[in-house]
Amino acid sequence: MDSFANHGYDADGLEEYKQTYYPQGGGDDMEKLVVQQVKDYEEKKEEDISQSSQSKHQIINTAAIRQGQGKKRKIGERDSDDETSILSQAPREINISEFTKSRISEIELLTKTVMSKTSKRNPRQNMPRHMRRRAASHNIKRLPRRLRMQAMAEIESAGKKPKTPSRYHRRRPKNLMAEYNRRQRKQNWLETHIWHAKRFHMIEKWGYVIPHFPNDKSLRAIYRATSKYAVLQDISYLGCIEITGPLKDILHGLEKLTSSEIGPIFGDIRYIQGTRQGSTILYKGGSYPDNAIGEVFFHWKPVTLITSEFSGSTTVSELSDCSLDDDTRTLWVWVHPSFWDEAFAEFKAALKSGLSGKDELYSKEMKHTSQLQQEHSKATSSVIVKSLKDNILRYRLSGPMSTSVLAEVLKPAKLQKENPAGAPDDDSTVRGVTVKKWWQRYYSDPKISQVATQQEEMWRILCGKQTPAQAPSGGILSLTVGDPRILIPPKKSVIDCTDVESTGCRENTVSFTPEVSSSPVWSQMVRDEVKFTQLPQSELNRRKGNMLVPGSTLDLGDDESRIPLLLVQSPGFQRTGPGPAQSHTSPGFGSGWDLILPSGWGMAFWIALVYQGARVGGLRELNSSAVDQGLLRIPYDYPDTQAGAAEERKEWEELEAKYKRYPPAKRPNYIKLGVASPFSYPWLRLVQEWSNIKKQGAPFIDHNIITQDSRKLDRCLDQKTHTNQISAEILEPMDSEEIEEFVVLRTRNLLKYLDRICHAASMETESSPSNMEMSNSDKISLNPQTDISSTGGIDGQEMLLTLSQMHNAIVPVTLNLVSRGAPADHSMICIPTQGDLDSLAKDSRYGGPLEQRKQDPNSRKVKKQKIKQKGTQQGTADKVKVHNFQDTLIEPKDVAVTSSRVVIGYLKTGGFTYTSGRGTGRGFCALQGILHALELNPGKDFIVLVRSPASYQYRFAFMKILC
Amino acid sequence: MVRLKNRYYLCEIIPTGEKKQGTHLVGGFTERLVFKAVQKEVQDLHGDYGQGVLMGSFSVSYLNPDTNMVMIRAGRDYHRLVGSALPLVKKIGHQEAFLRTIHLGGTIRSCQKFLIKHNKQFVKSATEGVDVADPEVKEQGNG
């Protein structure tokens, strides 16, 4: 604007502007000029038809120019007299539209450059120095508005997090609770979570955050505690399912989910009374032996005369759970969270179909199965499946001192009415406001209080026993105890073993009656009341502080909570059969009690137990002690279940990822080691191959065994292996019925039979590895007799036939190493050759044969490539290739015959065990493989070879069928 | 912080020579040609001294062949030497033209800003006087 003014070009009109800068020629030329211009434009118009509108514009413009020129003509004439020569040289025309357009494009261009950031500096830094504000980095509104957008984008791209509030703020109770609730949204927490999180490595598993292993001490400490003191574990993640209904209907429905072949089931006589806890394996409705779901624990609510009377009485009509017909029973099933949903759905489906004619009512109830609020009419006798997940806690105590520890914590509560002096006698509900407490109502009946005395007496007797193993196996004892917080010692203490009085030791056999097992904990009402009437810790502390004599026991009288709970005995290690395997573990190892509590009382009991010196273990300890006790770990040792397969899959992925993180030189070459599946368990493939071998009659191994030179044998076998593979491949397509699913053999009598024929000889002469050589000769001679006598003749033959026809079965086994070595997880269980067994017989300290190193076809390529690299000094592209060569271990093709000893199975877990003081392992073998091995070396201690995946060394191990 | 300070002359090249066949506007100026032309005038006016003092900073930093706008840089201390030479330029390359100084700025950015303003002014005046305006042109001009 200014410049225009300065130079005298007011923006009056275009004409003037033009006239000044592009002075036209004389008036004579004017007409010509205009005509020419128009012509020119029309030419151009023809050229760019597309820009028709524009050319129109141009014409109009030229008309305007013409008018203007007309106005200014006089001036032009005047000028032309003086400067004709100059004007004649001046440009004759101007394309105003182009002229404008070029300026517009310039504007655009310049605007872009002016607006764009010239430097990489923050918009705040681009501010003039006097306008810079340090505070602008905190408060964006300190910046001028035109820069705010830029600055916002800057902050967003930097991804700055909002400042975390101070620790003081975060630790305030309200905020802390909010934070805890937020963290529990995805995963459930156990009640003892905070306690554990401070002391344990926590893992997220099965929808819970579970303590994995303690930070302070390792497995040995836990072993010591298990064998000498007590180990405490929180297994509240086991979810409880309550099934209520007519006994017939329940049993009929549950029949489809299990099979009596695998052992005693829900309706078994020893469990139906409700005095014992049982365990069984669930299968998908009616599909036994396929589609296993997992192992569950269960116990029935005991039926006693007194209980039914109590429930019938009018005073407790609100305790609706109790008020049922005589025929109506309640069952609690404890389900592991890894397959809880599956099992719950299966229960619902099975028990629904078990009812005919009541489906409508049932489904109506199913709709609002909103867990606990479920109501049902008393009139119907339908079966109700209710989830009590996270509603009942379960702690496990194991070890010889666990009874003593419990005895210190569980003091039977006073259940009789207390009549403090001055208070009216027979009326504890004097003031209309106060309601009778649950225990006052429940134990008002003299018969029930008599039961309570019985329970107390039984508990006293049990406390006198040396170990919990002396209590009835799986027995359930009910107790109603006082607040455990009152009796917590001021300091963590350890009970002296010698202090335990052995009063009840005389009576060796104690049996539980239904009265002893009946408990109010079965009632939802009672559980809720117990939970919500808990005295707050602060109140308890206040009363403790008010005591006249500090440190004396607090007497709360009627205010003290009475907590009903169940104690379930777990028998620990039980020697199930003959054979040297696991013979070192003492019977009753790991026996203890499971404590079943109403929720809300978790921490109170937990702290009390810990203060009595119980060592706390996590999931790792739970698993290792399960192995020691000869129990199957849920869900790891159930490979045919979905949960078990998922665990295997996860383990596989983790191990393989870890393996791949190492450079090739720093990790074992499993091709050279001849290991088909170092990370996974190819059960299906194993079973398929063994079935093929069996169908071929398996001639190859037998022939080789006769040639006993081990070196030769290895080579021979290698060749044979190759031929066998080829023939197997040929056979496969012809095989019309290829096995598609494997199952774990769980049929009790078949397993027992198998175990018996495995140890046919050792049954007669309890042989140990030291006198093995001597007993060998006996065994051979005894063999035919034992075989017939122990297996029961024709029955045995039938069983053998059944077993030999189960091509898709795997069998759980335990290995106990003969002398040296501790197998790693994923070790292979192999059949020894006759030569191996002979060398062992000659020298009992013989360590075991060595595997031949295999050729890795890739390693040659790698070498070649390396030489090439050295020669040509090539870049990194080739290096990457070299690295990839060994990464091809996925999906093994041949698993049984990868090495010189034929693989029959794999160890799920292995290592050194403190109980037996030597290497042990737990795994699964193909049934056909076991039978084959038995054919090869009959009548001996069943000895197999075991080899860790990263080793060439085979070790001898006694094998035992887990049943 | 010390920096070399400059002055920028924003000029419009106004060709005066004869129209060449087939073109509407006389043009074809390059930065090099403009520089040479101005440099020659400086040489004529101020001699070797003028050349010498301007040597480090003297250059043509922007030239738009469409609009014939040119930006000439000179060191701040001696920019008057260039300023005095600019009106005397009569020929650029072989083309007769003179330079009309429209702005003197301290930075390229300020000159660019001025140029935007200047062009907007022109476009506004160019479109205002006309009844029928290409909406496209108008929009752009206003923007």
mmCIF file of C-alpha atoms in Angstrom, chain A residues 1-4 7 9 11-14 17 21-22 36 40-41 44 53-54 57 60-61 64 86 88-96 98-118 129, chain B residues 1 12-19 23-26 62 64 66-69 71 96 98 100-102 109 111-123 125-134 136-138 140-141 143:
data_model
loop_
_atom_site.group_PDB
_atom_site.id
_atom_site.type_symbol
_atom_site.label_atom_id
_atom_site.label_comp_id
_atom_site.label_asym_id
_atom_site.label_seq_id
_atom_site.Cartn_x
_atom_site.Cartn_y
_atom_site.Cartn_z
ATOM 1 C CA MET A 1 0.000 0.000 0.000
ATOM 2 C CA ASP A 2 2.672 2.403 1.032
ATOM 3 C CA SER A 3 4.797 1.748 -1.932
ATOM 4 C CA PHE A 4 1.895 2.402 -4.192
ATOM 5 C CA HIS A 7 5.287 6.027 -6.173
ATOM 6 C CA TYR A 9 0.124 4.730 -8.078
ATOM 7 C CA ALA A 11 -5.132 1.898 -6.657
ATOM 8 C CA ASP A 12 -7.761 3.782 -8.549
ATOM 9 C CA GLY A 13 -7.790 1.694 -11.548
ATOM 10 C CA LEU A 14 -5.900 -0.752 -13.532
ATOM 11 C CA TYR A 17 -1.302 1.632 -13.651
ATOM 12 C CA TYR A 21 4.183 1.471 -16.942
ATOM 13 C CA TYR A 22 3.293 0.394 -20.371
ATOM 14 C CA GLN A 36 -4.662 -7.306 -32.675
ATOM 15 C CA ASP A 40 -4.421 -12.749 -30.286
ATOM 16 C CA TYR A 41 -6.776 -13.741 -27.579
ATOM 17 C CA LYS A 44 -5.282 -18.402 -27.718
ATOM 18 C CA SER A 53 -14.174 -18.931 -19.284
ATOM 19 C CA GLN A 54 -10.790 -17.501 -18.777
ATOM 20 C CA HIS A 57 -12.502 -12.889 -19.078
ATOM 21 C CA ILE A 60 -13.662 -8.414 -21.251
ATOM 22 C CA ASN A 61 -10.491 -7.192 -19.762
ATOM 23 C CA ALA A 64 -11.867 -2.427 -20.322
ATOM 24 C CA ILE A 86 10.827 5.200 -26.714
ATOM 25 C CA SER A 88 7.436 2.640 -30.026
ATOM 26 C CA GLN A 89 9.831 0.303 -28.328
ATOM 27 C CA ALA A 90 7.589 -0.269 -25.348
ATOM 28 C CA PRO A 91 5.684 -3.559 -25.096
ATOM 29 C CA ARG A 92 2.494 -3.270 -27.033
ATOM 30 C CA GLU A 93 0.300 -5.563 -25.105
ATOM 31 C CA ILE A 94 -0.281 -7.095 -21.742
ATOM 32 C CA ASN A 95 -2.113 -10.243 -20.813
ATOM 33 C CA ILE A 96 -3.763 -9.034 -17.713
ATOM 34 C CA GLU A 98 -1.752 -14.052 -16.956
ATOM 35 C CA PHE A 99 -0.217 -11.109 -15.263
ATOM 36 C CA THR A 100 -2.560 -11.533 -12.339
ATOM 37 C CA LYS A 101 -2.225 -15.266 -12.292
ATOM 38 C CA SER A 102 1.532 -15.184 -12.067
ATOM 39 C CA ARG A 103 1.247 -12.837 -9.142
ATOM 40 C CA ILE A 104 -1.254 -15.036 -7.434
ATOM 41 C CA SER A 105 0.992 -18.033 -7.798
ATOM 42 C CA GLU A 106 3.816 -15.984 -6.406
ATOM 43 C CA ILE A 107 1.689 -15.088 -3.428
ATOM 44 C CA GLU A 108 0.952 -18.717 -2.821
ATOM 45 C CA LEU A 109 4.553 -19.696 -3.104
ATOM 46 C CA LEU A 110 5.766 -16.993 -0.824
ATOM 47 C CA THR A 111 3.046 -17.586 1.705
ATOM 48 C CA LYS A 112 4.151 -21.153 1.922
ATOM 49 C CA THR A 113 7.753 -20.265 2.487
ATOM 50 C CA VAL A 114 6.951 -17.544 4.944
ATOM 51 C CA MET A 115 4.603 -19.702 6.973
ATOM 52 C CA SER A 116 6.681 -22.828 6.951
ATOM 53 C CA LYS A 117 9.045 -23.502 9.762
ATOM 54 C CA THR A 118 12.490 -22.483 8.780
ATOM 55 C CA ARG A 129 13.434 -13.181 22.801
ATOM 56 C CA MET B 1 25.935 -13.545 18.709
ATOM 57 C CA GLU B 12 10.632 -5.147 -10.321
ATOM 58 C CA ILE B 13 12.254 -5.542 -13.692
ATOM 59 C CA ILE B 14 10.483 -3.440 -16.255
ATOM 60 C CA PRO B 15 11.502 -4.418 -19.720
ATOM 61 C CA THR B 16 11.533 -1.635 -22.234
ATOM 62 C CA GLY B 17 12.966 -3.312 -25.291
ATOM 63 C CA GLU B 18 11.131 -4.476 -28.354
ATOM 64 C CA LYS B 19 8.715 -7.285 -28.153
ATOM 65 C CA THR B 23 5.809 -13.637 -26.806
ATOM 66 C CA HIS B 24 3.524 -11.369 -24.886
ATOM 67 C CA LEU B 25 5.928 -10.161 -22.332
ATOM 68 C CA VAL B 26 9.513 -9.380 -22.727
ATOM 69 C CA TYR B 62 15.501 -14.344 -5.659
ATOM 70 C CA ASN B 64 10.683 -14.795 -10.305
ATOM 71 C CA ASP B 66 6.898 -14.841 -14.251
ATOM 72 C CA THR B 67 6.460 -11.649 -12.309
ATOM 73 C CA ASN B 68 9.950 -10.285 -12.931
ATOM 74 C CA MET B 69 10.498 -9.643 -9.274
ATOM 75 C CA MET B 71 15.731 -9.534 -4.760
ATOM 76 C CA GLU B 96 16.592 -3.328 -22.405
ATOM 77 C CA PHE B 98 15.158 -0.948 -15.870
ATOM 78 C CA ARG B 100 12.105 -0.273 -10.110
ATOM 79 C CA THR B 101 12.900 -0.587 -6.458
ATOM 80 C CA ILE B 102 9.784 -1.273 -4.463
ATOM 81 C CA ARG B 109 11.587 -13.031 5.083
ATOM 82 C CA CYS B 111 10.922 -8.902 1.743
ATOM 83 C CA GLN B 112 8.807 -11.951 1.066
ATOM 84 C CA LYS B 113 6.165 -10.667 3.391
ATOM 85 C CA PHE B 114 6.198 -7.336 1.674
ATOM 86 C CA LEU B 115 5.943 -8.990 -1.716
ATOM 87 C CA ILE B 116 2.902 -10.941 -0.649
ATOM 88 C CA LYS B 117 1.269 -7.765 0.515
ATOM 89 C CA HIS B 118 2.250 -5.956 -2.665
ATOM 90 C CA ASN B 119 0.932 -8.684 -4.914
ATOM 91 C CA LYS B 120 -2.308 -8.886 -2.998
ATOM 92 C CA GLN B 121 -2.732 -5.226 -3.469
ATOM 93 C CA PHE B 122 -2.252 -5.598 -7.163
ATOM 94 C CA VAL B 123 -4.597 -8.535 -7.510
ATOM 95 C CA SER B 125 -7.011 -3.678 -7.753
ATOM 96 C CA ALA B 126 -6.945 -5.831 -10.867
ATOM 97 C CA THR B 127 -10.088 -7.680 -9.976
ATOM 98 C CA GLU B 128 -11.988 -4.791 -8.435
ATOM 99 C CA GLY B 129 -12.422 -2.782 -11.560
ATOM 100 C CA VAL B 130 -13.842 -5.661 -13.512
ATOM 101 C CA ASP B 131 -17.505 -6.665 -13.381
ATOM 102 C CA VAL B 132 -17.168 -10.248 -14.470
ATOM 103 C CA ALA B 133 -14.350 -11.829 -12.598
ATOM 104 C CA ASP B 134 -13.244 -15.368 -12.705
ATOM 105 C CA GLU B 136 -11.223 -18.761 -9.138
ATOM 106 C CA VAL B 137 -8.968 -15.826 -9.631
ATOM 107 C CA LYS B 138 -10.878 -13.737 -7.192
ATOM 108 C CA GLN B 140 -7.149 -16.845 -4.849
ATOM 109 C CA GLY B 141 -6.550 -13.164 -4.899
ATOM 110 C CA GLY B 143 -6.834 -15.531 -0.032
#
